[in-house]
PDB file of C-alpha atoms and ligand atoms in Angstrom:
ATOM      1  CA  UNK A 825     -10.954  -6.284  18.131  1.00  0.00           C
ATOM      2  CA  UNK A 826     -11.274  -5.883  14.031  1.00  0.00           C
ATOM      3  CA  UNK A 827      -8.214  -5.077  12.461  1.00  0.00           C
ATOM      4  CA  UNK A 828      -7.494  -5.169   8.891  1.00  0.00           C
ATOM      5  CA  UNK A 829      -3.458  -5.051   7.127  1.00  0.00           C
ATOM      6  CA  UNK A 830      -3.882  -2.923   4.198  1.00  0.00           C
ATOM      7  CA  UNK A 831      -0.712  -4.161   2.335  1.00  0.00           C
ATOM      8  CA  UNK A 832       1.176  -7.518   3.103  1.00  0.00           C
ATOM      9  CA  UNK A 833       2.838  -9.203  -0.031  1.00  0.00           C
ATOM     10  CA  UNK A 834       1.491 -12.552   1.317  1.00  0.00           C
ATOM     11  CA  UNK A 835       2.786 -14.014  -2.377  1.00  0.00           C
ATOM     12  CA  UNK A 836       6.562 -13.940  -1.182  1.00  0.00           C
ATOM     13  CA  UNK A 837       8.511 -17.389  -1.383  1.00  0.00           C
ATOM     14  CA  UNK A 838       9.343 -16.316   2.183  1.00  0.00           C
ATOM     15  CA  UNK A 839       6.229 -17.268   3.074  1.00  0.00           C
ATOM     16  CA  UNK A 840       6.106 -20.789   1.161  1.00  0.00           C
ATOM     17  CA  UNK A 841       6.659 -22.745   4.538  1.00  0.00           C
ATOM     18  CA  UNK A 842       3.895 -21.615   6.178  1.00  0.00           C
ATOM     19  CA  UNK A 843       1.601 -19.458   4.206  1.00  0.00           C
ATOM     20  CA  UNK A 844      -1.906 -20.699   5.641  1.00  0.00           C
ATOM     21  CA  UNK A 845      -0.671 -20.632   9.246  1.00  0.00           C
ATOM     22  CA  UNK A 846       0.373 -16.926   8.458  1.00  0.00           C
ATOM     23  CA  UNK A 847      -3.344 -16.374   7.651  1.00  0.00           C
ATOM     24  CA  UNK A 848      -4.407 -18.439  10.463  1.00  0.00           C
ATOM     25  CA  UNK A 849      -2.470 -16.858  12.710  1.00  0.00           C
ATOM     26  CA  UNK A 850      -3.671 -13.190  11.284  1.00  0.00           C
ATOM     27  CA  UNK A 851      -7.166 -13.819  11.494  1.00  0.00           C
ATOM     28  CA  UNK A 852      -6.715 -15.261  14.997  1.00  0.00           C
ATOM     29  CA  UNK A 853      -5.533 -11.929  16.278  1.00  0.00           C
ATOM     30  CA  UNK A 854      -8.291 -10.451  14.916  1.00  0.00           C
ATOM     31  CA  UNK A 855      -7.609  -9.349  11.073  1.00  0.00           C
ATOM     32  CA  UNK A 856     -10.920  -9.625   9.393  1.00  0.00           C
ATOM     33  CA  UNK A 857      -9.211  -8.388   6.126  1.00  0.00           C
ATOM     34  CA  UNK A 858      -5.929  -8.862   4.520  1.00  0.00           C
ATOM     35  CA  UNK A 859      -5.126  -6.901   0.755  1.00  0.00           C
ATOM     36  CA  UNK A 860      -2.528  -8.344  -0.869  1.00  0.00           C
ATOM     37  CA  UNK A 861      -1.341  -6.128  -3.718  1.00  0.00           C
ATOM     38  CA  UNK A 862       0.659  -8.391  -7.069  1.00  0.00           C
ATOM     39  CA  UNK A 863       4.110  -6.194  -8.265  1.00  0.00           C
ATOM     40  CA  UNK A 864       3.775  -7.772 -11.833  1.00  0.00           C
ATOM     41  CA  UNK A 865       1.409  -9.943 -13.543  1.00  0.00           C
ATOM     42  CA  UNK A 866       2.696 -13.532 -11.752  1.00  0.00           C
ATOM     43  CA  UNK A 867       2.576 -11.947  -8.578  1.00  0.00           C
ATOM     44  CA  UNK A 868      -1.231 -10.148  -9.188  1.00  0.00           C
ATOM     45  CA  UNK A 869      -1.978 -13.774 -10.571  1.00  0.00           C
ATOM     46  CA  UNK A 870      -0.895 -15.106  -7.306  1.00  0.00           C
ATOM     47  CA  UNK A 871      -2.587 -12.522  -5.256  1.00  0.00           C
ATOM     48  CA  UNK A 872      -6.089 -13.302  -6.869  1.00  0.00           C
ATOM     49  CA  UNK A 873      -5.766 -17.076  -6.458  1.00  0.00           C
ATOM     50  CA  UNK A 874      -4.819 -16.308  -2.806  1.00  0.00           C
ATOM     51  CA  UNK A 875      -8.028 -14.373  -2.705  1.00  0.00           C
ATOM     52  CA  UNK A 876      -9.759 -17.358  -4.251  1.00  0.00           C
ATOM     53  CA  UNK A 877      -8.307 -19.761  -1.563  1.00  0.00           C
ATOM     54  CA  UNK A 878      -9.207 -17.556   1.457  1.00  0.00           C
ATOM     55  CA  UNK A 879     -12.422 -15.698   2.418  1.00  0.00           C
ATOM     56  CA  UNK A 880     -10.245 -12.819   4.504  1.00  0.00           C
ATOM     57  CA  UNK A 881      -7.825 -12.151   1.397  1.00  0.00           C
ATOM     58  CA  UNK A 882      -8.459  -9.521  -1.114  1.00  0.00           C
ATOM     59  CA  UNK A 883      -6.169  -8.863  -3.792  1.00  0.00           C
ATOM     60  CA  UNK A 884      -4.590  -5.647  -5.938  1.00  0.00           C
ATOM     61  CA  UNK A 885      -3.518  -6.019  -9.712  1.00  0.00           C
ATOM     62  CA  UNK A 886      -0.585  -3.920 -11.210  1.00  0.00           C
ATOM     63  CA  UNK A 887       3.113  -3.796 -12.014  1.00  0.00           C
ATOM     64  CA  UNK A 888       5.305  -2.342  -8.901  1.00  0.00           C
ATOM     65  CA  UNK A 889       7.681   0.378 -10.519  1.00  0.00           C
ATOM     66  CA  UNK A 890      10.863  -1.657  -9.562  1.00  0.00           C
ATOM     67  CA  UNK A 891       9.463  -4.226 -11.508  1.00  0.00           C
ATOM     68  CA  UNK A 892       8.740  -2.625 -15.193  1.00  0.00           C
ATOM     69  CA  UNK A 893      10.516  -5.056 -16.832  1.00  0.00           C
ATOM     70  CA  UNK A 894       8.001  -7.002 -16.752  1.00  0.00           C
ATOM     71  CA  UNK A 895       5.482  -4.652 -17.947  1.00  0.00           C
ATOM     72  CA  UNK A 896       4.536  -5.446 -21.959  1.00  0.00           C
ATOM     73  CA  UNK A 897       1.140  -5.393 -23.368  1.00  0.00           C
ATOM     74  CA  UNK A 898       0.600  -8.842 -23.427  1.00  0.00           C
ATOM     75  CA  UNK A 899       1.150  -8.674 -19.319  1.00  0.00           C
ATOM     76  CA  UNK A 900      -0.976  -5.614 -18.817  1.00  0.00           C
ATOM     77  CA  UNK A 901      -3.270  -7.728 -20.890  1.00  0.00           C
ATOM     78  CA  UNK A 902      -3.163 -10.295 -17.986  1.00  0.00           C
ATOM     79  CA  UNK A 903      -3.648  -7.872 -15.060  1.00  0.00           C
ATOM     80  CA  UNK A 904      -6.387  -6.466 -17.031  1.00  0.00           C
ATOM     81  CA  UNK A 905      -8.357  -9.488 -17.237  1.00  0.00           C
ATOM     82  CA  UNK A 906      -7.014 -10.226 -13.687  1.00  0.00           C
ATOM     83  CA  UNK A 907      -8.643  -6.745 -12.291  1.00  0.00           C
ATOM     84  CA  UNK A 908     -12.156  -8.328 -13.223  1.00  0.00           C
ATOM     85  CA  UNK A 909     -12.002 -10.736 -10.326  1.00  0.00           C
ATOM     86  CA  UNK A 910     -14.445 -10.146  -7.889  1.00  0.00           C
ATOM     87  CA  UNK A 911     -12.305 -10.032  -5.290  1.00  0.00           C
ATOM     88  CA  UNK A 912      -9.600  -7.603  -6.722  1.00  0.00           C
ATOM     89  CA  UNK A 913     -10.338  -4.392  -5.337  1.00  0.00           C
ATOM     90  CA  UNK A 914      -7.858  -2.012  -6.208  1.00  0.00           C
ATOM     91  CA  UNK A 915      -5.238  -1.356  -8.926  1.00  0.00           C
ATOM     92  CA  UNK A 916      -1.464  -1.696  -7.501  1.00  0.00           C
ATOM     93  CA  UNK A 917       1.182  -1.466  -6.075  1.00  0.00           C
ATOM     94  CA  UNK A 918       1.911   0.892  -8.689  1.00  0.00           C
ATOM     95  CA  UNK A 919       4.209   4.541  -8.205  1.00  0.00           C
ATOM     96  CA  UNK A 920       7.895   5.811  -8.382  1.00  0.00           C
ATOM     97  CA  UNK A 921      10.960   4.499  -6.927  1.00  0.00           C
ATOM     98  CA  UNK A 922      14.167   6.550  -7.759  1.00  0.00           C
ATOM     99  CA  UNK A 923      15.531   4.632  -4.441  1.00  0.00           C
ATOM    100  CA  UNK A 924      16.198   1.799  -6.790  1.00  0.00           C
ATOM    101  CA  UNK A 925      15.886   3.239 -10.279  1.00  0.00           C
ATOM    102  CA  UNK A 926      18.317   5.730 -11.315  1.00  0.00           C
ATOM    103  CA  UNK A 927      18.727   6.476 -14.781  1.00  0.00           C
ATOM    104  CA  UNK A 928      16.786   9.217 -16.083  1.00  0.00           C
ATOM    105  CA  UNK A 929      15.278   6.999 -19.324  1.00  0.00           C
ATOM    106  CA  UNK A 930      13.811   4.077 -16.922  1.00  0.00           C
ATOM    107  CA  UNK A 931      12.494   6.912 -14.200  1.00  0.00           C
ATOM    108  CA  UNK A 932      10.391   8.292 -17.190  1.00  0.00           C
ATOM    109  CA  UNK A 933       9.757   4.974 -18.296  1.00  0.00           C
ATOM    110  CA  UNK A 934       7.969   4.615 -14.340  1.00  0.00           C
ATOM    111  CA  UNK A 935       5.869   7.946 -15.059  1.00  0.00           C
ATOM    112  CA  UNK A 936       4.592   6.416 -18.409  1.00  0.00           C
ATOM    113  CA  UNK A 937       3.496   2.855 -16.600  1.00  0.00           C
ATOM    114  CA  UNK A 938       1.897   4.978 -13.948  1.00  0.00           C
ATOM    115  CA  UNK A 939      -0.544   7.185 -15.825  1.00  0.00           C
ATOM    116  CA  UNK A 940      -0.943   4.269 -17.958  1.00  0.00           C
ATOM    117  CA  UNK A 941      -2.401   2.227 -14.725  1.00  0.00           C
ATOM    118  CA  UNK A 942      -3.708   5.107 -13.094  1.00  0.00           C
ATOM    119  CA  UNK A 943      -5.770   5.313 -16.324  1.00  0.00           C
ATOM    120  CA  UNK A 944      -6.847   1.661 -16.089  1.00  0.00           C
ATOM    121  CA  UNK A 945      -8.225   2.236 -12.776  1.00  0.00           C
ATOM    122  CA  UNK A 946     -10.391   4.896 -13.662  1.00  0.00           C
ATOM    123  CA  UNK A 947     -11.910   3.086 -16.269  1.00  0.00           C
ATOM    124  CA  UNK A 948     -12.099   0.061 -14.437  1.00  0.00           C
ATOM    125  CA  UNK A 949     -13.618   2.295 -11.431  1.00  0.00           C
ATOM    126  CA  UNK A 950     -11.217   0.818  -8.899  1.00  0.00           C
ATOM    127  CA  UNK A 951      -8.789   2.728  -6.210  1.00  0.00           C
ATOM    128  CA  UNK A 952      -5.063   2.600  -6.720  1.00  0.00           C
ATOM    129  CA  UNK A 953      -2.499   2.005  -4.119  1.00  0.00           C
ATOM    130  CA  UNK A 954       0.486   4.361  -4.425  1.00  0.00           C
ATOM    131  CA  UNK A 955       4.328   3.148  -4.005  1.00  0.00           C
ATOM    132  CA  UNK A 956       6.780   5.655  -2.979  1.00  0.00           C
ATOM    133  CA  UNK A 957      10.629   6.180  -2.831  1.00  0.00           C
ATOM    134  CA  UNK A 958      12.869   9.034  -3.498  1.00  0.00           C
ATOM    135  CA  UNK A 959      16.187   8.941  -4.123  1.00  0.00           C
ATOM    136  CA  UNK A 960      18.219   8.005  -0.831  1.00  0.00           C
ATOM    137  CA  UNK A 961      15.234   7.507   0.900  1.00  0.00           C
ATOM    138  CA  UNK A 962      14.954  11.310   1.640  1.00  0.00           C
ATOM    139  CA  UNK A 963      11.307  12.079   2.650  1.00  0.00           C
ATOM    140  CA  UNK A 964      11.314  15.067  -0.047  1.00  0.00           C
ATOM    141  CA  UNK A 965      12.971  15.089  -3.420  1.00  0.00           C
ATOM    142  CA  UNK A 966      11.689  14.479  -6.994  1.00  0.00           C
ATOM    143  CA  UNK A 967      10.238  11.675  -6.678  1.00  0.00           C
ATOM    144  CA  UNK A 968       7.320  13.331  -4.443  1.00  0.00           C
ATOM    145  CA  UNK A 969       6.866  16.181  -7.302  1.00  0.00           C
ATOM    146  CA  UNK A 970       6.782  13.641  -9.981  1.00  0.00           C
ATOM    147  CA  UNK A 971       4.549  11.947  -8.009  1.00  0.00           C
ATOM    148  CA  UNK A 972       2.275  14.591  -6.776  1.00  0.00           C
ATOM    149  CA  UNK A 973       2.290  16.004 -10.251  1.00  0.00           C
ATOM    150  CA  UNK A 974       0.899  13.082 -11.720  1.00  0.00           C
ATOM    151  CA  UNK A 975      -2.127  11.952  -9.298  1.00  0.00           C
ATOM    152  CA  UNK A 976      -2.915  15.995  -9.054  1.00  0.00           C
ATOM    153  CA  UNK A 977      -3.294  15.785 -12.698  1.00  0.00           C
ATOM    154  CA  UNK A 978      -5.812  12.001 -12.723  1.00  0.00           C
ATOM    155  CA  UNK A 979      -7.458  13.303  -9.658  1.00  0.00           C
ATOM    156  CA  UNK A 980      -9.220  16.116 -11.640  1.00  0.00           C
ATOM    157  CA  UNK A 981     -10.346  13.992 -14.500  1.00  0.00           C
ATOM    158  CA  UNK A 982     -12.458  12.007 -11.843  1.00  0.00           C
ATOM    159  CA  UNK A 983     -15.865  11.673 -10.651  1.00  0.00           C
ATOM    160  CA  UNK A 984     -18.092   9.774  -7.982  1.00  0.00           C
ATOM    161  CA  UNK A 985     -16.877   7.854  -5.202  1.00  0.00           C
ATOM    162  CA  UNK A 986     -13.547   7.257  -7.078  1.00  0.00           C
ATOM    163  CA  UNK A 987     -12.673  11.264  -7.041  1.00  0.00           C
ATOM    164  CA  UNK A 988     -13.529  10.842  -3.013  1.00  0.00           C
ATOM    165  CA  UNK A 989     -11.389   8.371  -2.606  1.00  0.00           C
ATOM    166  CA  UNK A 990      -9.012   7.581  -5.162  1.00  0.00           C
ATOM    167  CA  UNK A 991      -6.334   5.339  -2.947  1.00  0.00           C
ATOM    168  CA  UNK A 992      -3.560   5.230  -0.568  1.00  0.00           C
ATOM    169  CA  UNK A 993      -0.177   6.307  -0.340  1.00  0.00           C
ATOM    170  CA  UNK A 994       1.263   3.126   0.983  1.00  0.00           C
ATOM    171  CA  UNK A 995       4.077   3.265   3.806  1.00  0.00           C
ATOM    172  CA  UNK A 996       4.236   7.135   3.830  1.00  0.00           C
ATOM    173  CA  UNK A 997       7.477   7.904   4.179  1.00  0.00           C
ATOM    174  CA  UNK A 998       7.075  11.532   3.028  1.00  0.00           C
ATOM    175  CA  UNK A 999       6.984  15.573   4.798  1.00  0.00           C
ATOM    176  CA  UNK A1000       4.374  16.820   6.749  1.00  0.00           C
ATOM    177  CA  UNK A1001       3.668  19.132   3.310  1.00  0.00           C
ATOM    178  CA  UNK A1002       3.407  16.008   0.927  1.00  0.00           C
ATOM    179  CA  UNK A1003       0.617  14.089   3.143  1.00  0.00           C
ATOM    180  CA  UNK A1004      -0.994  17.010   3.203  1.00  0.00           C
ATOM    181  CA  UNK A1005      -1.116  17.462  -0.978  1.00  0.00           C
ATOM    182  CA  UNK A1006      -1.990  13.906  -0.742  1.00  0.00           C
ATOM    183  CA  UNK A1007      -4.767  14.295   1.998  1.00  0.00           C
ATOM    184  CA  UNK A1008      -6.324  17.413  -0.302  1.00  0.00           C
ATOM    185  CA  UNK A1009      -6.460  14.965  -3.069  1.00  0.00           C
ATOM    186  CA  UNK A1010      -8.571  12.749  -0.779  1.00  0.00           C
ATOM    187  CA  UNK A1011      -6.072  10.115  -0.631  1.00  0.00           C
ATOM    188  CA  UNK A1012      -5.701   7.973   2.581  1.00  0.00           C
ATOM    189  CA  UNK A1013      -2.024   7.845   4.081  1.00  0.00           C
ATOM    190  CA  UNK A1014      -0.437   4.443   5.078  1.00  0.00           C
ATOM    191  CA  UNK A1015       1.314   3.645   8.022  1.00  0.00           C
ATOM    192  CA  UNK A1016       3.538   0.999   8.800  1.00  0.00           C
ATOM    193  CA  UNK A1017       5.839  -0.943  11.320  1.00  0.00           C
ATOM    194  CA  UNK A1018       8.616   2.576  11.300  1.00  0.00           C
ATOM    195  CA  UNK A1019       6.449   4.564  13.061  1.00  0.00           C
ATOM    196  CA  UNK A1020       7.417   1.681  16.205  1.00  0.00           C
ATOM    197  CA  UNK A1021      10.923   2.627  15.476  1.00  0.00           C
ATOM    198  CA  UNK A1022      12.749   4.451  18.814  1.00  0.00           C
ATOM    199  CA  UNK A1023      14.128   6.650  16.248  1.00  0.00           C
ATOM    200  CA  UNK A1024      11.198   8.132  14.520  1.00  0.00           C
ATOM    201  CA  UNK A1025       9.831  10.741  16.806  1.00  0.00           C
ATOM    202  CA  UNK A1026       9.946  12.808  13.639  1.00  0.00           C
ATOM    203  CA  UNK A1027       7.680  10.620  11.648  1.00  0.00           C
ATOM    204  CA  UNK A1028       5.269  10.153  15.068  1.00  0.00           C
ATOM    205  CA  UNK A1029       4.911  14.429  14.909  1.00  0.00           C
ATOM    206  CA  UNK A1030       3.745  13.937  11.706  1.00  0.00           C
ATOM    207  CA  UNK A1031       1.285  11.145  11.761  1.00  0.00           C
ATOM    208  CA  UNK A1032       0.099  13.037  14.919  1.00  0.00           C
ATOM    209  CA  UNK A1033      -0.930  15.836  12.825  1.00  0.00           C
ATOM    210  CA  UNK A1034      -3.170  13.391  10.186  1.00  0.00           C
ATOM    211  CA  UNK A1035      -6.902  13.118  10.861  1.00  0.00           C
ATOM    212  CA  UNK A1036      -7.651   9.528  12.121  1.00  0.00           C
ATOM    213  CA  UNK A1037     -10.372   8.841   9.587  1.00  0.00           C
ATOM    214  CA  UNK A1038      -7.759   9.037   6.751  1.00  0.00           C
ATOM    215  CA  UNK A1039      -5.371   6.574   8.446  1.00  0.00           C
ATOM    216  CA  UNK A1040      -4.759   2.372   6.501  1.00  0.00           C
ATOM    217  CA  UNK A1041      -2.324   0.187   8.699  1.00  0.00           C
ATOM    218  CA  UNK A1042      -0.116  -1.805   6.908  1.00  0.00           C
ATOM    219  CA  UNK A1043       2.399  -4.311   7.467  1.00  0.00           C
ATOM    220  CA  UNK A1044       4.280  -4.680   4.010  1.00  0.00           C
ATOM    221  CA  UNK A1045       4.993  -8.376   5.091  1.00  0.00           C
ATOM    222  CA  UNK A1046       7.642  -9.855   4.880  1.00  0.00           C
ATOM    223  CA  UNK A1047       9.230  -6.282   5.190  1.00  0.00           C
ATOM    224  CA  UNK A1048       9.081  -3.515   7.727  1.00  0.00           C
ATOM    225  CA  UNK A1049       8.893  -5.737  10.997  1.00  0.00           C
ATOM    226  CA  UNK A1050       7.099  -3.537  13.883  1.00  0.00           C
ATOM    227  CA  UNK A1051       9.262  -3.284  17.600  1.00  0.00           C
ATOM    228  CA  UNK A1052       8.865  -5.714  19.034  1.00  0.00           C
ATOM    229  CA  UNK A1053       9.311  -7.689  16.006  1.00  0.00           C
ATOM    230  CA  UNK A1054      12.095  -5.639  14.321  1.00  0.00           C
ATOM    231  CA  UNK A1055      14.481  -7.770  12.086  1.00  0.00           C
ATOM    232  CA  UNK A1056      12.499 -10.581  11.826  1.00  0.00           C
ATOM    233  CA  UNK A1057      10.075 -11.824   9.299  1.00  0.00           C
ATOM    234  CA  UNK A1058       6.943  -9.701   8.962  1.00  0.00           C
ATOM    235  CA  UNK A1059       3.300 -10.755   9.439  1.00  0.00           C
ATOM    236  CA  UNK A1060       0.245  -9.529   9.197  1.00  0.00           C
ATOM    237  CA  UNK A1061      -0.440 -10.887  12.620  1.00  0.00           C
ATOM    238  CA  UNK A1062       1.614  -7.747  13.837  1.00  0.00           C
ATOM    239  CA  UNK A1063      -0.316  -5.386  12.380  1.00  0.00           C
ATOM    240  CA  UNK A1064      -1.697  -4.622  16.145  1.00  0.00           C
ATOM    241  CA  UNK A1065       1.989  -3.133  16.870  1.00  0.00           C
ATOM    242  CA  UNK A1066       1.066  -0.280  14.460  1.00  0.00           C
ATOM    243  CA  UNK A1067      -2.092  -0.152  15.868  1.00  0.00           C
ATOM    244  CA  UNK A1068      -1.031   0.271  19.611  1.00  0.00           C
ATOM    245  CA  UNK A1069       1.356   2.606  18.079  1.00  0.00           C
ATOM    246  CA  UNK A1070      -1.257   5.401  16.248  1.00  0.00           C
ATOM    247  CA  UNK A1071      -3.319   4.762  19.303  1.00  0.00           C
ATOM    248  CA  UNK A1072      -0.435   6.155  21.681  1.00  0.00           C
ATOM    249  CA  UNK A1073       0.627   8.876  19.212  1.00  0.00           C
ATOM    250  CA  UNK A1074      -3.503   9.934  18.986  1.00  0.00           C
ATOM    251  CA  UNK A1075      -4.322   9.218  22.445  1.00  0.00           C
ATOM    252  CA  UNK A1076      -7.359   6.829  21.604  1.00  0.00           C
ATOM    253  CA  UNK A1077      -7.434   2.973  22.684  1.00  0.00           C
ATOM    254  CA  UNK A1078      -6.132   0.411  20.385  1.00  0.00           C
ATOM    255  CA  UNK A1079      -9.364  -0.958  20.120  1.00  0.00           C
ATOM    256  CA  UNK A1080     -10.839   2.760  18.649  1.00  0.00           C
ATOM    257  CA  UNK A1081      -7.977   2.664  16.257  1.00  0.00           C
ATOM    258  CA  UNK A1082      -8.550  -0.755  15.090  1.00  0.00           C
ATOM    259  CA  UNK A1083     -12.509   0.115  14.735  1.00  0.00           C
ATOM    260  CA  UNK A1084     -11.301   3.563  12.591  1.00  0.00           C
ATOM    261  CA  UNK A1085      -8.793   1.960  10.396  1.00  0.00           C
ATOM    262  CA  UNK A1086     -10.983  -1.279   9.729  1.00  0.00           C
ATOM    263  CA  UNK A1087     -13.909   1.177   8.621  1.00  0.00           C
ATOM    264  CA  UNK A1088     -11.756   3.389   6.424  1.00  0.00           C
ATOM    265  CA  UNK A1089     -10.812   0.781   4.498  1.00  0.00           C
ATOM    266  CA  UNK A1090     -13.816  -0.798   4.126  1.00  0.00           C
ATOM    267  CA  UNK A1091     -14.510   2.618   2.528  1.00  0.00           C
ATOM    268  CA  UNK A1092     -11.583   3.038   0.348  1.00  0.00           C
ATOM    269  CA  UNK A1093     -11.978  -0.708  -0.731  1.00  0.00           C
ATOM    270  CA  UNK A1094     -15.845  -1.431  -0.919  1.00  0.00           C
ATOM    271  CA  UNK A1095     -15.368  -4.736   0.888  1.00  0.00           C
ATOM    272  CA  UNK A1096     -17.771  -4.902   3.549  1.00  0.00           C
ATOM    273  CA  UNK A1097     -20.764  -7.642   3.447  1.00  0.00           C
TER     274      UNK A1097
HETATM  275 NI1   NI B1974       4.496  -3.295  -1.102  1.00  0.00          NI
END
């Protein structure tokens, strides 16, 4: 069985003890492809240089919107340069958080650094992967207009392949209404370890109602642990949870999901040999 993890921050210090068994241990249970998306300019530097050091590793470039304070023209200069690596193949993890970020100033400050990326990766030609979180981690508020508002907007001024797929909106967390918006601007929907959760039946109903072809799995490693592997340490080795998971909630096999997810994002990334 192929499987690929769409979004593990393999970067993380928490993974300093054992970072190239983690890999090992991925592509042993059957992960031909790992993306690992850089939050700021040290972490997209690390991300490409983890690319470098390992053929199944593929790397994003961007500044995370938690992490703005990082985010100066001389650092966009960096992940500029960064994004011309062969093996970077999308621009992120870049979005809105007003989970984190309240003050009205710094969540307009997030907007700016997002068209300002989202720009970037038109030029550069590359998808973007899309960070969501609204306040109180409610699966509607302003953050989803703010968000919607602005990739409606970039969407239209696109053309080609990158207008037919123009990225992901990583760990969905959203309404049955917002994936939607998101699906009619061609963007793929990511799922992650929750969906295992006994308590999301409500998040299940909606990822039941997605068409399979526009489905990324995702780990978030470290973060996010799938049951059985809640509240530990998160791996992209466990990436087959969420798998058995959308294959239960879709009534296909595992091994059709992994086949579907593994091809979409060798779509949405332009990876394959
Ligand atoms: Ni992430």
């Amino acid at each position: 069985m192929q499987l690929t993890d769409t979004h593990c921050h393999l970067d993380y210090n928490k993974f300093d003890p054992d970072r190239a068994e983690v890999i090992q241990r991925a592509n042993e249970s059957g992960l031909i492809r790992l993306l690992v998306p850089g939050l700021h300019h040290k972490s997209s530097k690390e991300a490409v240089q983890l690319a470098e050091q390992n053929p199944s590793v593929y790397a994003a470039v961007g500044f995370h919107p938690t992490d703005l304070d990082e985010f100066s023209e001389s650092a966009f200069q960096q992940v500029k340069q960064l994004a011309t690596h062969p093996k970077v193949v999308a621009i992120g993890e870049i979005g809105i958080d007003y989970y984190w970020v309240k003050e009205p100033e710094k969540r307009a400050f997030q907007r700016e650094a997002l068209k300002e990326q989202l720009h970037f990766a038109k030029k550069v030609n590359k998808p973007v992967v899309i960070h969501m979180r609204e306040e109180d981690d409610a699966w509607f508020g302003q953050a989803s207009v703010d968000l919607l508002d602005i990739l409606t907007e970039w969407q239209s001024g696109l053309s080609g392949n990158l207008a037919e797929q123009p990225g992901v909106l990583h760990s969905f967390n959203g309404t049955l209404e917002t994936a939607q918006k998101g699906l009619a601007l061609n963007f793929y929907i990511g799922i992650t370890g929750p969906v295992t959760y006994k308590n999301a039946e409500q998040k299940r109903e909606i990822i039941r109602q997605l068409p399979l072809e526009k489905i990324l799995i995702e780990t978030d490693s470290p973060f996010l642990a799938p049951v059985p592997r809640r509240g530990n340490r998160n791996e992209p080795a466990f990436v087959r949870h969420i798998a058995d998971k959308i294959a239960e909630i879709h009534s296909k096999s595992p091994a059709e999901i992994a086949v579907i997810t593994t091809a979409n994002a060798e779509r949405l990334f332009a990876w394959g040999d």
